[in-house]
XYZ file of C-alpha atoms in Angstrom:
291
model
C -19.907 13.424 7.179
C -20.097 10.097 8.921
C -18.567 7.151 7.617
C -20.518 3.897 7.535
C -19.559 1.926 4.866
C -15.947 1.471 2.548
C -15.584 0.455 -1.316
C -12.226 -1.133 -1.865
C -11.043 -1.761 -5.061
C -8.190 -4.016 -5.078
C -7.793 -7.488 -2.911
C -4.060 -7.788 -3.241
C -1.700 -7.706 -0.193
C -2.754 -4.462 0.725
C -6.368 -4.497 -0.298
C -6.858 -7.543 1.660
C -4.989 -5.559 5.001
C -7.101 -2.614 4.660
C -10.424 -4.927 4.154
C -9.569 -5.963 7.769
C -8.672 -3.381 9.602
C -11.741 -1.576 8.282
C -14.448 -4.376 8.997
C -12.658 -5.260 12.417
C -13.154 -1.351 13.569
C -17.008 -1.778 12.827
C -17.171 -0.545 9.210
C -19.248 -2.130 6.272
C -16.705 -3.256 3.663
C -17.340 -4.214 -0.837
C -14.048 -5.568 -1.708
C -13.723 -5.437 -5.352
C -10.930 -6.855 -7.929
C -11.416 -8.206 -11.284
C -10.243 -11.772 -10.211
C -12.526 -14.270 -8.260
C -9.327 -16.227 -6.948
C -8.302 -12.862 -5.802
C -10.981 -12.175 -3.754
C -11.209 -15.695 -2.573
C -7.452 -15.919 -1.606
C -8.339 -12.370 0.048
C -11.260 -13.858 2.280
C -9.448 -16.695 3.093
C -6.109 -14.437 4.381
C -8.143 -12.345 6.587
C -9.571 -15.049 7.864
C -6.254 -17.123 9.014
C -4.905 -13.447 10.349
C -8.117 -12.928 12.215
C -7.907 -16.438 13.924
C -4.299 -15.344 14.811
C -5.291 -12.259 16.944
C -8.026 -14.560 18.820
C -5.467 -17.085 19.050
C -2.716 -14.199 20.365
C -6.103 -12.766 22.491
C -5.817 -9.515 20.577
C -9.204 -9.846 19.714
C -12.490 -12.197 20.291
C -13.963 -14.895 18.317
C -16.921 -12.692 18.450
C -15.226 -9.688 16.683
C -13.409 -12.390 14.300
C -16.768 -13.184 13.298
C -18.542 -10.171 13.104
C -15.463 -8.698 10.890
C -15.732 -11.534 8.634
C -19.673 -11.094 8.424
C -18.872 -7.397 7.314
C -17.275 -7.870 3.956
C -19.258 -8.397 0.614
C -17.119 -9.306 -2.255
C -17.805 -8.241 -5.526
C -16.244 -8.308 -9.017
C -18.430 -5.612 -10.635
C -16.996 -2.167 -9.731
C -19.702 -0.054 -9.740
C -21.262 -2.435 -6.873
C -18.704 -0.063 -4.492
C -19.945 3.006 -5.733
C -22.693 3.625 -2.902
C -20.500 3.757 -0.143
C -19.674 6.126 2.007
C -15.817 6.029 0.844
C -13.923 4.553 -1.600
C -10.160 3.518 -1.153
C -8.231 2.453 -4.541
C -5.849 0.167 -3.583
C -4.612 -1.308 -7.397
C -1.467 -1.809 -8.745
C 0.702 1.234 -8.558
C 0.514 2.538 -12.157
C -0.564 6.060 -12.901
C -3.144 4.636 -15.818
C -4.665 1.491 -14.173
C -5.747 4.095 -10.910
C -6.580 6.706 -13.587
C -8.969 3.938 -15.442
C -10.823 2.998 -12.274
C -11.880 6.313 -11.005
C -13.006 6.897 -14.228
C -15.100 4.267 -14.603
C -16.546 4.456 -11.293
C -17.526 8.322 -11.834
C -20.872 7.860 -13.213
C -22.527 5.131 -10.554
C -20.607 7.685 -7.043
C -23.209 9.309 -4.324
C -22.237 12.680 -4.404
C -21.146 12.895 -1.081
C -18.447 9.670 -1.788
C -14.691 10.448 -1.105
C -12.597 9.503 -2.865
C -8.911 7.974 -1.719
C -5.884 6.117 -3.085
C -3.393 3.905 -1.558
C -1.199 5.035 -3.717
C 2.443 5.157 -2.536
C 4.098 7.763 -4.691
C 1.797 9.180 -7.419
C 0.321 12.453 -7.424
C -2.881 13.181 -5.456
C -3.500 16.458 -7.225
C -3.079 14.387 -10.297
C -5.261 11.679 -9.820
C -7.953 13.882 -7.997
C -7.979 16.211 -10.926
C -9.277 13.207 -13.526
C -12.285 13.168 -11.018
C -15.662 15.192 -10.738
C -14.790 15.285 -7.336
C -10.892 16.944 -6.509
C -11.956 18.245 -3.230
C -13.007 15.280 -1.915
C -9.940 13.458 -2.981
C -7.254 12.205 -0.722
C -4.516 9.704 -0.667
C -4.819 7.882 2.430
C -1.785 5.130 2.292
C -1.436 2.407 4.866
C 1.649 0.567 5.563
C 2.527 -2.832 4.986
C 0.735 -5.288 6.613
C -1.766 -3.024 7.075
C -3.266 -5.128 10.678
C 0.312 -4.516 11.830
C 1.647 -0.965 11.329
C 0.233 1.986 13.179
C 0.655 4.985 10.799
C -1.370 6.045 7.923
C -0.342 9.182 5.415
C -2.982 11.521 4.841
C -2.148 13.261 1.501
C -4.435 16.736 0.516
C -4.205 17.398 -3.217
C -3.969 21.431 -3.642
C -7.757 20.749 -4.235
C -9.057 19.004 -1.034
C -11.308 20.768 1.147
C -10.639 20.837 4.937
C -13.924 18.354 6.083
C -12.647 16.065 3.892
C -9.664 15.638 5.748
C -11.243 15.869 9.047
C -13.701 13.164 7.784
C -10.625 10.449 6.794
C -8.791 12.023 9.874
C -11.661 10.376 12.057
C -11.529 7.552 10.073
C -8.062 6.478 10.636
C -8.970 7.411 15.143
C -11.480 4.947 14.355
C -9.013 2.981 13.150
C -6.984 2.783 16.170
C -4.484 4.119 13.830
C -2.055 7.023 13.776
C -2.177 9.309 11.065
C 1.075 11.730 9.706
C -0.481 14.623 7.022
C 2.262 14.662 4.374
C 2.266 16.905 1.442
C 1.276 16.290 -2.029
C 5.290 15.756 -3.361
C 6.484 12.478 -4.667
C 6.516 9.886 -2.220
C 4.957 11.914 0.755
C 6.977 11.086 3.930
C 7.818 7.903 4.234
C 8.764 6.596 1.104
C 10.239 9.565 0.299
C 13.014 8.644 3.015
C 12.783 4.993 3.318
C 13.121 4.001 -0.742
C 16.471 5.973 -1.272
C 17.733 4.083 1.885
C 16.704 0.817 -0.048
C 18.208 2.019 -3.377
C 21.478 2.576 -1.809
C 21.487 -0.535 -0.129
C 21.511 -1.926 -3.516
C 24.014 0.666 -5.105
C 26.636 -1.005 -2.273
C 25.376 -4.512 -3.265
C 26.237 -3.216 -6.935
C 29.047 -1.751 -6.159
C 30.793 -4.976 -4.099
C 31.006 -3.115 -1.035
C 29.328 -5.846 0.677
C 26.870 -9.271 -0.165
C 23.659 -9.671 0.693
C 24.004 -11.126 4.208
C 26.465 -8.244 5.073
C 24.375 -5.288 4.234
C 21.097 -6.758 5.834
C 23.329 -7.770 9.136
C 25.205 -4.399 8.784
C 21.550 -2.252 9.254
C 20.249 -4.787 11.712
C 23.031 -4.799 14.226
C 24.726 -1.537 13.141
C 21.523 0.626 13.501
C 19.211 -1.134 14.793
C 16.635 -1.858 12.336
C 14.119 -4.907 12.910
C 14.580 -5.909 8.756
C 17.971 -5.408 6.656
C 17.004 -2.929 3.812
C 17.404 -5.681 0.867
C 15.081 -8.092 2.853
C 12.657 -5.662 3.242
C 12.797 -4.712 -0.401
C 11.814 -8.417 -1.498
C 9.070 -8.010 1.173
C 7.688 -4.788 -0.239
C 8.461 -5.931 -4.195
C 11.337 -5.016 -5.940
C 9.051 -4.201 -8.792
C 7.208 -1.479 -6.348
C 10.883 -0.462 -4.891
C 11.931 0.405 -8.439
C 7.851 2.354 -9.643
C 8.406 4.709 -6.134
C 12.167 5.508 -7.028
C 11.623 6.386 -10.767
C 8.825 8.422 -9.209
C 11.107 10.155 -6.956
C 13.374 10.200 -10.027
C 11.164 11.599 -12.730
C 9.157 14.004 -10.314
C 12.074 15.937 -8.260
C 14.929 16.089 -11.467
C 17.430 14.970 -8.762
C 19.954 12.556 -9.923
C 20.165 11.204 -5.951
C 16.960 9.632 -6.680
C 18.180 7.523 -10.152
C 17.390 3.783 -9.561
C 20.154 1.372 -9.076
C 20.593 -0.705 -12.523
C 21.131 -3.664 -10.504
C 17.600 -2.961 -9.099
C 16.166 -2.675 -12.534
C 18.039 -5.941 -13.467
C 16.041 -7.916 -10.800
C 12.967 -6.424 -12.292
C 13.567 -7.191 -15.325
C 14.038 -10.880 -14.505
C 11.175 -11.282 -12.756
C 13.299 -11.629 -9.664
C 10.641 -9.454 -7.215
C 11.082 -10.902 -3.698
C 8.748 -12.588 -2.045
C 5.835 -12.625 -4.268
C 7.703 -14.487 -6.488
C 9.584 -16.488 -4.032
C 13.527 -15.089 -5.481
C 14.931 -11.550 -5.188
C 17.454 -10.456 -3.221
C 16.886 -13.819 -1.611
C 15.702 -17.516 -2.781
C 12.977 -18.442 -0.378
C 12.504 -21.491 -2.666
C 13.743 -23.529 0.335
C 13.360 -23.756 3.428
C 15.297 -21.267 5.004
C 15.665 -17.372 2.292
C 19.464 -17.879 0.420
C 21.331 -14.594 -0.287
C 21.149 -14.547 -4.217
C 24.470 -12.493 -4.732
């Protein structure tokens, strides 16, 4: 089936990415959360990062304005049950994706797929508390969404192969590239990239080296554009620690047991970014090393 038109339930960092990339590529977009500021923060972001590509001449003013005439807000969910597909992009808890798919059941066309963002819990799972488990996928985009190239197509053991070709267009259409991963906790890249992060924090734990060591260490030592503590206050630390208990609880491998110094953090509200002290303080000007 052709895809025309995208349901979006969620207009947090990554709701508000995939709201973009969607209405830039031509696609009608219903963003839906159950906060107005949400969805007014979320306008206003896609807006600034639109202006940035015309400013950077990745795009036009013209296609700046015809993406931003593409999105409808709403805060009623059924309001994104008409389209053609519907990408949950909520908080990553098992229940709160369970509850929305669930309530959006009744109002669905029944030719509407049905995706998650999800970055570690079970497709089969989730697609299996729907009406609809072979035309369930999860379809997770990277962080920022405008910004990173690859997308993870996850099949359930229930989806049917024209649903995959179907979100395997979409994510051409994109101008995206998309990596099929199997339906095992944390697919591909999460399944490799949040054990990295976890033992970044075990040697922070452990005193092998401070903050600005580790992060330098990775940089300069192998290359990568973003220490792996840095980049865990960028993703959450909160989200860091839900992927590696999923890791954790779904493989029964003790390599995958969260770092208790991560779970400290957690627990004192310490996330990164988002809350502006994790790993770092980014209270001031320039992010501090917090251990």
């Amino acid at each position: 089936m052709e895809i025309k038109s995208v349901g979006i339930v969620g207009a947090g960092q990554m709701g508000n990415g995939i709201a973009h990339v969607f209405s830039l590529a031509g696609f009608d977009v219903i963003l839906n959360d159950i906060s107005q500021e949400s969805l007014d923060n979320s306008l206003a972001l896609i807006d600034v990062n639109l202006t940035r590509q015309v400013s950077r001449e990745k795009i036009s003013a013209e296609e700046r304005s015809g993406a931003l005439a593409r999105i409808k807000t709403t805060l009623n969910l059924p309001d994104i049950a008409q389209t053609d597909l519907v990408i949950e992009a909520a908080t990553e808890r098992e229940s709160v994706k369970t509850a929305i798919f669930e309530d959006l059941l009744p109002h669905l066309k029944p030719t509407t797929i049905l995706t998650s963002n999800t970055s570690s819990i079970s497709i089969t799972r989730l697609a299996s508390r729907t009406d609809r488990p072979e035309k369930f996928m999860g379809f997770h985009f990277m962080n920022p969404v405008p910004i990173m190239q690859l997308v993870e197509l996850i099949r359930g053991i229930a989806t049917d192969e024209e649903t995959f070709k179907t979100c395997l267009g979409v994510v051409e259409k994109l101008g995206k590239t998309s990596a099929s991963a199997e339906d095992f906790p944390g697919f591909i890249v999460n399944r490799i990239l949040m054990p990295m992060i976890n033992e970044a924090v075990y040697t922070l734990y452990e005193g092998v080296g401070s903050v600005a060591s580790i992060d330098s260490s990775m940089k300069l030592g192998a290359n990568h554009p973003m220490g792996p503590l840095e980049l865990a206050d960028f993703i959450g630390l909160d989200t860091c620690l839900a992927i590696m208990n999923v890791l954790h609880d779904g493989l029964a491998d003790t390599k995958y047991r969260p770092c208790p110094l991560l779970t400290k953090y957690v627990e004192a509200g310490w996330l990164g970014r988002k809350t502006e002290r994790g790993f770092y303080d980014y209270r001031g000007e320039t992010p501090v090393p917090t251990r």
